[in-house]
mmCIF file with all atom_site columns, C-alpha atoms in Angstrom:
data_model
loop_
_atom_site.group_PDB
_atom_site.id
_atom_site.type_symbol
_atom_site.label_atom_id
_atom_site.label_alt_id
_atom_site.label_comp_id
_atom_site.label_asym_id
_atom_site.label_entity_id
_atom_site.label_seq_id
_atom_site.pdbx_PDB_ins_code
_atom_site.Cartn_x
_atom_site.Cartn_y
_atom_site.Cartn_z
_atom_site.occupancy
_atom_site.B_iso_or_equiv
_atom_site.pdbx_formal_charge
_atom_site.auth_seq_id
_atom_site.auth_comp_id
_atom_site.auth_asym_id
_atom_site.auth_atom_id
_atom_site.pdbx_PDB_model_num
ATOM 1   C CA . MET P 1 1   ? 113.537 76.259  100.988 1.00 47.00 ? 49  MET P CA 1
ATOM 2   C CA . SER P 1 2   ? 115.964 73.833  99.480  1.00 45.00 ? 50  SER P CA 1
ATOM 3   C CA . ALA P 1 3   ? 118.159 74.530  96.483  1.00 42.00 ? 51  ALA P CA 1
ATOM 4   C CA . GLY P 1 4   ? 116.369 71.805  94.514  1.00 42.00 ? 52  GLY P CA 1
ATOM 5   C CA . THR P 1 5   ? 113.102 73.764  94.349  1.00 47.00 ? 53  THR P CA 1
ATOM 6   C CA . GLY P 1 6   ? 114.716 76.693  92.554  1.00 51.00 ? 54  GLY P CA 1
ATOM 7   C CA . GLY P 1 7   ? 114.026 79.077  95.437  1.00 63.00 ? 55  GLY P CA 1
ATOM 8   C CA . GLN P 1 8   ? 116.399 80.698  97.847  1.00 79.00 ? 56  GLN P CA 1
ATOM 9   C CA . TRP P 1 9   ? 115.813 81.879  101.373 1.00 84.00 ? 57  TRP P CA 1
ATOM 10  C CA . ASN P 1 10  ? 116.395 85.612  101.728 1.00 91.00 ? 58  ASN P CA 1
ATOM 11  C CA . VAL P 1 11  ? 115.825 88.462  104.149 1.00 93.00 ? 59  VAL P CA 1
ATOM 12  C CA . TRP P 1 12  ? 112.378 89.270  102.738 1.00 92.00 ? 60  TRP P CA 1
ATOM 13  C CA . LEU P 1 13  ? 111.101 85.745  103.257 1.00 92.00 ? 61  LEU P CA 1
ATOM 14  C CA . GLY P 1 14  ? 112.658 85.662  106.729 1.00 94.00 ? 62  GLY P CA 1
ATOM 15  C CA . ALA P 1 15  ? 110.855 88.858  107.677 1.00 93.00 ? 63  ALA P CA 1
ATOM 16  C CA . ALA P 1 16  ? 107.588 87.476  106.299 1.00 93.00 ? 64  ALA P CA 1
ATOM 17  C CA . ALA P 1 17  ? 108.032 84.255  108.289 1.00 93.00 ? 65  ALA P CA 1
ATOM 18  C CA . VAL P 1 18  ? 108.808 86.109  111.527 1.00 94.00 ? 66  VAL P CA 1
ATOM 19  C CA . LEU P 1 19  ? 105.827 88.395  111.061 1.00 93.00 ? 67  LEU P CA 1
ATOM 20  C CA . LEU P 1 20  ? 103.614 85.439  110.241 1.00 92.00 ? 68  LEU P CA 1
ATOM 21  C CA . LEU P 1 21  ? 104.707 83.560  113.354 1.00 94.00 ? 69  LEU P CA 1
ATOM 22  C CA . LEU P 1 22  ? 104.787 86.486  115.791 1.00 93.00 ? 70  LEU P CA 1
ATOM 23  C CA . GLY P 1 23  ? 102.307 88.984  114.362 1.00 90.00 ? 71  GLY P CA 1
ATOM 24  C CA . LEU P 1 24  ? 99.392  86.852  113.280 1.00 91.00 ? 72  LEU P CA 1
ATOM 25  C CA . PRO P 1 25  ? 98.600  84.918  116.513 1.00 92.00 ? 73  PRO P CA 1
ATOM 26  C CA . PRO P 1 26  ? 97.744  88.021  118.604 1.00 91.00 ? 74  PRO P CA 1
ATOM 27  C CA . GLY P 1 27  ? 95.292  89.183  115.948 1.00 90.00 ? 75  GLY P CA 1
ATOM 28  C CA . LEU P 1 28  ? 93.742  85.749  115.639 1.00 90.00 ? 76  LEU P CA 1
ATOM 29  C CA . LEU P 1 29  ? 93.478  85.422  119.411 1.00 92.00 ? 77  LEU P CA 1
ATOM 30  C CA . ALA P 1 30  ? 91.809  88.826  119.711 1.00 91.00 ? 78  ALA P CA 1
ATOM 31  C CA . GLY P 1 31  ? 89.525  87.963  116.799 1.00 88.00 ? 79  GLY P CA 1
ATOM 32  C CA . CYS P 1 32  ? 88.355  84.723  118.401 1.00 91.00 ? 80  CYS P CA 1
ATOM 33  C CA . ARG P 1 33  ? 87.899  85.907  121.985 1.00 91.00 ? 81  ARG P CA 1
ATOM 34  C CA . GLY P 1 34  ? 86.762  88.987  123.813 1.00 86.00 ? 82  GLY P CA 1
ATOM 35  C CA . THR P 1 35  ? 84.098  91.573  123.309 1.00 89.00 ? 83  THR P CA 1
ATOM 36  C CA . PRO P 1 36  ? 82.906  92.594  119.840 1.00 87.00 ? 84  PRO P CA 1
ATOM 37  C CA . PRO P 1 37  ? 85.124  95.727  119.756 1.00 87.00 ? 85  PRO P CA 1
ATOM 38  C CA . GLN P 1 38  ? 88.130  93.584  120.699 1.00 89.00 ? 86  GLN P CA 1
ATOM 39  C CA . ARG P 1 39  ? 87.242  91.142  117.925 1.00 89.00 ? 87  ARG P CA 1
ATOM 40  C CA . LEU P 1 40  ? 87.029  94.036  115.488 1.00 88.00 ? 88  LEU P CA 1
ATOM 41  C CA . ALA P 1 41  ? 90.505  95.164  116.525 1.00 89.00 ? 89  ALA P CA 1
ATOM 42  C CA . GLY P 1 42  ? 91.724  91.605  115.981 1.00 91.00 ? 90  GLY P CA 1
ATOM 43  C CA . LEU P 1 43  ? 90.227  91.629  112.479 1.00 88.00 ? 91  LEU P CA 1
ATOM 44  C CA . ALA P 1 44  ? 91.993  94.893  111.674 1.00 90.00 ? 92  ALA P CA 1
ATOM 45  C CA . LEU P 1 45  ? 95.315  93.626  113.044 1.00 91.00 ? 93  LEU P CA 1
ATOM 46  C CA . THR P 1 46  ? 95.053  90.346  111.130 1.00 91.00 ? 94  THR P CA 1
ATOM 47  C CA . GLY P 1 47  ? 94.257  92.128  107.867 1.00 90.00 ? 95  GLY P CA 1
ATOM 48  C CA . THR P 1 48  ? 97.188  94.496  108.265 1.00 91.00 ? 96  THR P CA 1
ATOM 49  C CA . THR P 1 49  ? 99.552  91.651  109.123 1.00 93.00 ? 97  THR P CA 1
ATOM 50  C CA . ALA P 1 50  ? 98.396  89.577  106.157 1.00 91.00 ? 98  ALA P CA 1
ATOM 51  C CA . THR P 1 51  ? 98.911  92.559  103.855 1.00 92.00 ? 99  THR P CA 1
ATOM 52  C CA . VAL P 1 52  ? 102.483 93.088  105.013 1.00 93.00 ? 100 VAL P CA 1
ATOM 53  C CA . VAL P 1 53  ? 103.255 89.354  104.819 1.00 93.00 ? 101 VAL P CA 1
ATOM 54  C CA . LEU P 1 54  ? 101.989 89.245  101.217 1.00 92.00 ? 102 LEU P CA 1
ATOM 55  C CA . LEU P 1 55  ? 104.060 92.281  100.256 1.00 93.00 ? 103 LEU P CA 1
ATOM 56  C CA . LEU P 1 56  ? 107.190 90.797  101.872 1.00 93.00 ? 104 LEU P CA 1
ATOM 57  C CA . ALA P 1 57  ? 106.556 87.454  100.164 1.00 92.00 ? 105 ALA P CA 1
ATOM 58  C CA . ALA P 1 58  ? 106.147 89.222  96.818  1.00 92.00 ? 106 ALA P CA 1
ATOM 59  C CA . ARG P 1 59  ? 109.563 90.825  97.256  1.00 92.00 ? 107 ARG P CA 1
ATOM 60  C CA . GLY P 1 60  ? 111.107 87.596  98.516  1.00 91.00 ? 108 GLY P CA 1
ATOM 61  C CA . PHE P 1 61  ? 109.792 85.398  95.707  1.00 90.00 ? 109 PHE P CA 1
ATOM 62  C CA . GLY P 1 62  ? 110.096 88.088  93.045  1.00 88.00 ? 110 GLY P CA 1
ATOM 63  C CA . ARG P 1 63  ? 106.485 87.646  91.909  1.00 86.00 ? 111 ARG P CA 1
ATOM 64  C CA . SER P 1 64  ? 104.218 90.590  91.310  1.00 84.00 ? 112 SER P CA 1
ATOM 65  C CA . GLY P 1 65  ? 101.045 88.527  91.736  1.00 82.00 ? 113 GLY P CA 1
ATOM 66  C CA . TYR P 1 66  ? 101.527 88.415  95.493  1.00 83.00 ? 114 TYR P CA 1
ATOM 67  C CA . GLU P 1 67  ? 102.138 92.142  95.473  1.00 90.00 ? 115 GLU P CA 1
ATOM 68  C CA . ASP P 1 68  ? 98.879  92.774  93.640  1.00 90.00 ? 116 ASP P CA 1
ATOM 69  C CA . LEU P 1 69  ? 97.013  90.609  96.126  1.00 89.00 ? 117 LEU P CA 1
ATOM 70  C CA . GLY P 1 70  ? 98.612  92.446  99.035  1.00 89.00 ? 118 GLY P CA 1
ATOM 71  C CA . LEU P 1 71  ? 97.667  95.833  97.618  1.00 90.00 ? 119 LEU P CA 1
ATOM 72  C CA . VAL P 1 72  ? 94.070  94.752  97.002  1.00 92.00 ? 120 VAL P CA 1
ATOM 73  C CA . LEU P 1 73  ? 93.884  93.481  100.586 1.00 90.00 ? 121 LEU P CA 1
ATOM 74  C CA . ALA P 1 74  ? 95.334  96.793  101.788 1.00 90.00 ? 122 ALA P CA 1
ATOM 75  C CA . VAL P 1 75  ? 92.458  98.634  100.109 1.00 91.00 ? 123 VAL P CA 1
ATOM 76  C CA . LEU P 1 76  ? 89.615  96.250  100.951 1.00 91.00 ? 124 LEU P CA 1
ATOM 77  C CA . GLY P 1 77  ? 90.665  95.318  104.509 1.00 88.00 ? 125 GLY P CA 1
ATOM 78  C CA . PRO P 1 78  ? 89.787  98.672  106.120 1.00 88.00 ? 126 PRO P CA 1
ATOM 79  C CA . VAL P 1 79  ? 86.490  98.746  104.198 1.00 90.00 ? 127 VAL P CA 1
ATOM 80  C CA . GLY P 1 80  ? 85.500  95.445  105.807 1.00 87.00 ? 128 GLY P CA 1
ATOM 81  C CA . VAL P 1 81  ? 86.464  96.746  109.228 1.00 86.00 ? 129 VAL P CA 1
ATOM 82  C CA . LEU P 1 82  ? 84.305  99.846  108.679 1.00 88.00 ? 130 LEU P CA 1
ATOM 83  C CA . VAL P 1 83  ? 81.337  97.694  107.666 1.00 88.00 ? 131 VAL P CA 1
ATOM 84  C CA . PHE P 1 84  ? 81.658  95.598  110.812 1.00 84.00 ? 132 PHE P CA 1
ATOM 85  C CA . ALA P 1 85  ? 82.104  98.731  112.930 1.00 85.00 ? 133 ALA P CA 1
ATOM 86  C CA . ARG P 1 86  ? 78.856  100.104 111.550 1.00 88.00 ? 134 ARG P CA 1
ATOM 87  C CA . VAL P 1 87  ? 77.067  96.851  112.353 1.00 85.00 ? 135 VAL P CA 1
ATOM 88  C CA . LEU P 1 88  ? 78.483  96.918  115.886 1.00 81.00 ? 136 LEU P CA 1
ATOM 89  C CA . GLY P 1 89  ? 77.300  100.509 116.334 1.00 83.00 ? 137 GLY P CA 1
ATOM 90  C CA . ARG P 1 90  ? 73.700  99.572  115.584 1.00 77.00 ? 138 ARG P CA 1
ATOM 91  C CA . PRO P 1 91  ? 71.446  98.833  118.580 1.00 77.00 ? 139 PRO P CA 1
ATOM 92  C CA . GLN P 1 92  ? 70.715  95.139  119.100 1.00 70.00 ? 140 GLN P CA 1
ATOM 93  C CA . GLY P 1 93  ? 67.605  93.774  117.438 1.00 68.00 ? 141 GLY P CA 1
ATOM 94  C CA . THR P 1 94  ? 67.192  96.565  114.908 1.00 66.00 ? 142 THR P CA 1
ATOM 95  C CA . GLU P 1 95  ? 67.573  96.228  111.187 1.00 67.00 ? 143 GLU P CA 1
ATOM 96  C CA . PRO P 1 96  ? 67.360  99.150  108.777 1.00 63.00 ? 144 PRO P CA 1
ATOM 97  C CA . ALA P 1 97  ? 64.425  99.060  106.383 1.00 63.00 ? 145 ALA P CA 1
ATOM 98  C CA . LYS P 1 98  ? 65.245  98.474  102.750 1.00 73.00 ? 146 LYS P CA 1
ATOM 99  C CA . GLY P 1 99  ? 65.554  101.668 100.748 1.00 68.00 ? 147 GLY P CA 1
ATOM 100 C CA . SER P 1 100 ? 65.420  103.969 103.745 1.00 58.00 ? 148 SER P CA 1
ATOM 101 C CA . PRO P 1 101 ? 68.303  105.482 105.713 1.00 61.00 ? 149 PRO P CA 1
ATOM 102 C CA . ALA P 1 102 ? 69.040  104.267 109.208 1.00 59.00 ? 150 ALA P CA 1
ATOM 103 C CA . PRO P 1 103 ? 67.204  106.171 111.946 1.00 58.00 ? 151 PRO P CA 1
ATOM 104 C CA . SER P 1 104 ? 69.212  109.094 113.306 1.00 59.00 ? 152 SER P CA 1
ATOM 105 C CA . GLY P 1 105 ? 67.859  109.021 116.844 1.00 55.00 ? 153 GLY P CA 1
ATOM 106 C CA . PRO P 1 106 ? 65.116  107.737 119.113 1.00 60.00 ? 154 PRO P CA 1
ATOM 107 C CA . ALA P 1 107 ? 61.532  108.121 117.959 1.00 58.00 ? 155 ALA P CA 1
ATOM 108 C CA . ALA P 1 108 ? 59.409  110.857 119.521 1.00 55.00 ? 156 ALA P CA 1
ATOM 109 C CA . PRO P 1 109 ? 56.629  109.772 121.883 1.00 60.00 ? 157 PRO P CA 1
ATOM 110 C CA . GLY P 1 110 ? 53.515  108.763 119.984 1.00 59.00 ? 158 GLY P CA 1
ATOM 111 C CA . GLU P 1 111 ? 55.436  107.849 116.818 1.00 56.00 ? 159 GLU P CA 1
ATOM 112 C CA . GLY P 1 112 ? 55.792  104.286 115.607 1.00 55.00 ? 160 GLY P CA 1
ATOM 113 C CA . GLY P 1 113 ? 53.581  101.427 116.195 1.00 50.00 ? 161 GLY P CA 1
#
C-alpha cells in the first residue's frame, strides 16, 4: 500500500498476503479436482485459510469488522463441511423423505415397494 492511501504495510498484512498466495491455491485445486472426499477436504482447507486471512487482515488494518467476519466464518465453515459430508455419505440416488428420518440400514426382504 502506498502512503497516500493512509494505510501502511505491516507484518500482519504480509502474513495474510503470504497465506493467501501460498495457502489458498492448494485448497482451491483440491476443491476443483479429485474425488468427492478430496473436494470436501479442499473445501475445509479453503474455509480455514480464508478465516485466518480475515483475522490477519483485521489485525493488519485495525478494523474489527474483518475480525467479526472471520469469526463467523470460523463457526459456520465446519458446519457447511459437515452438511456436505452427510450428503456424500448418503447412497447415490436416494433422497430422504420429508418429515421422516433417514433410513438406518437396508430394508428387510419383502419390505418396500
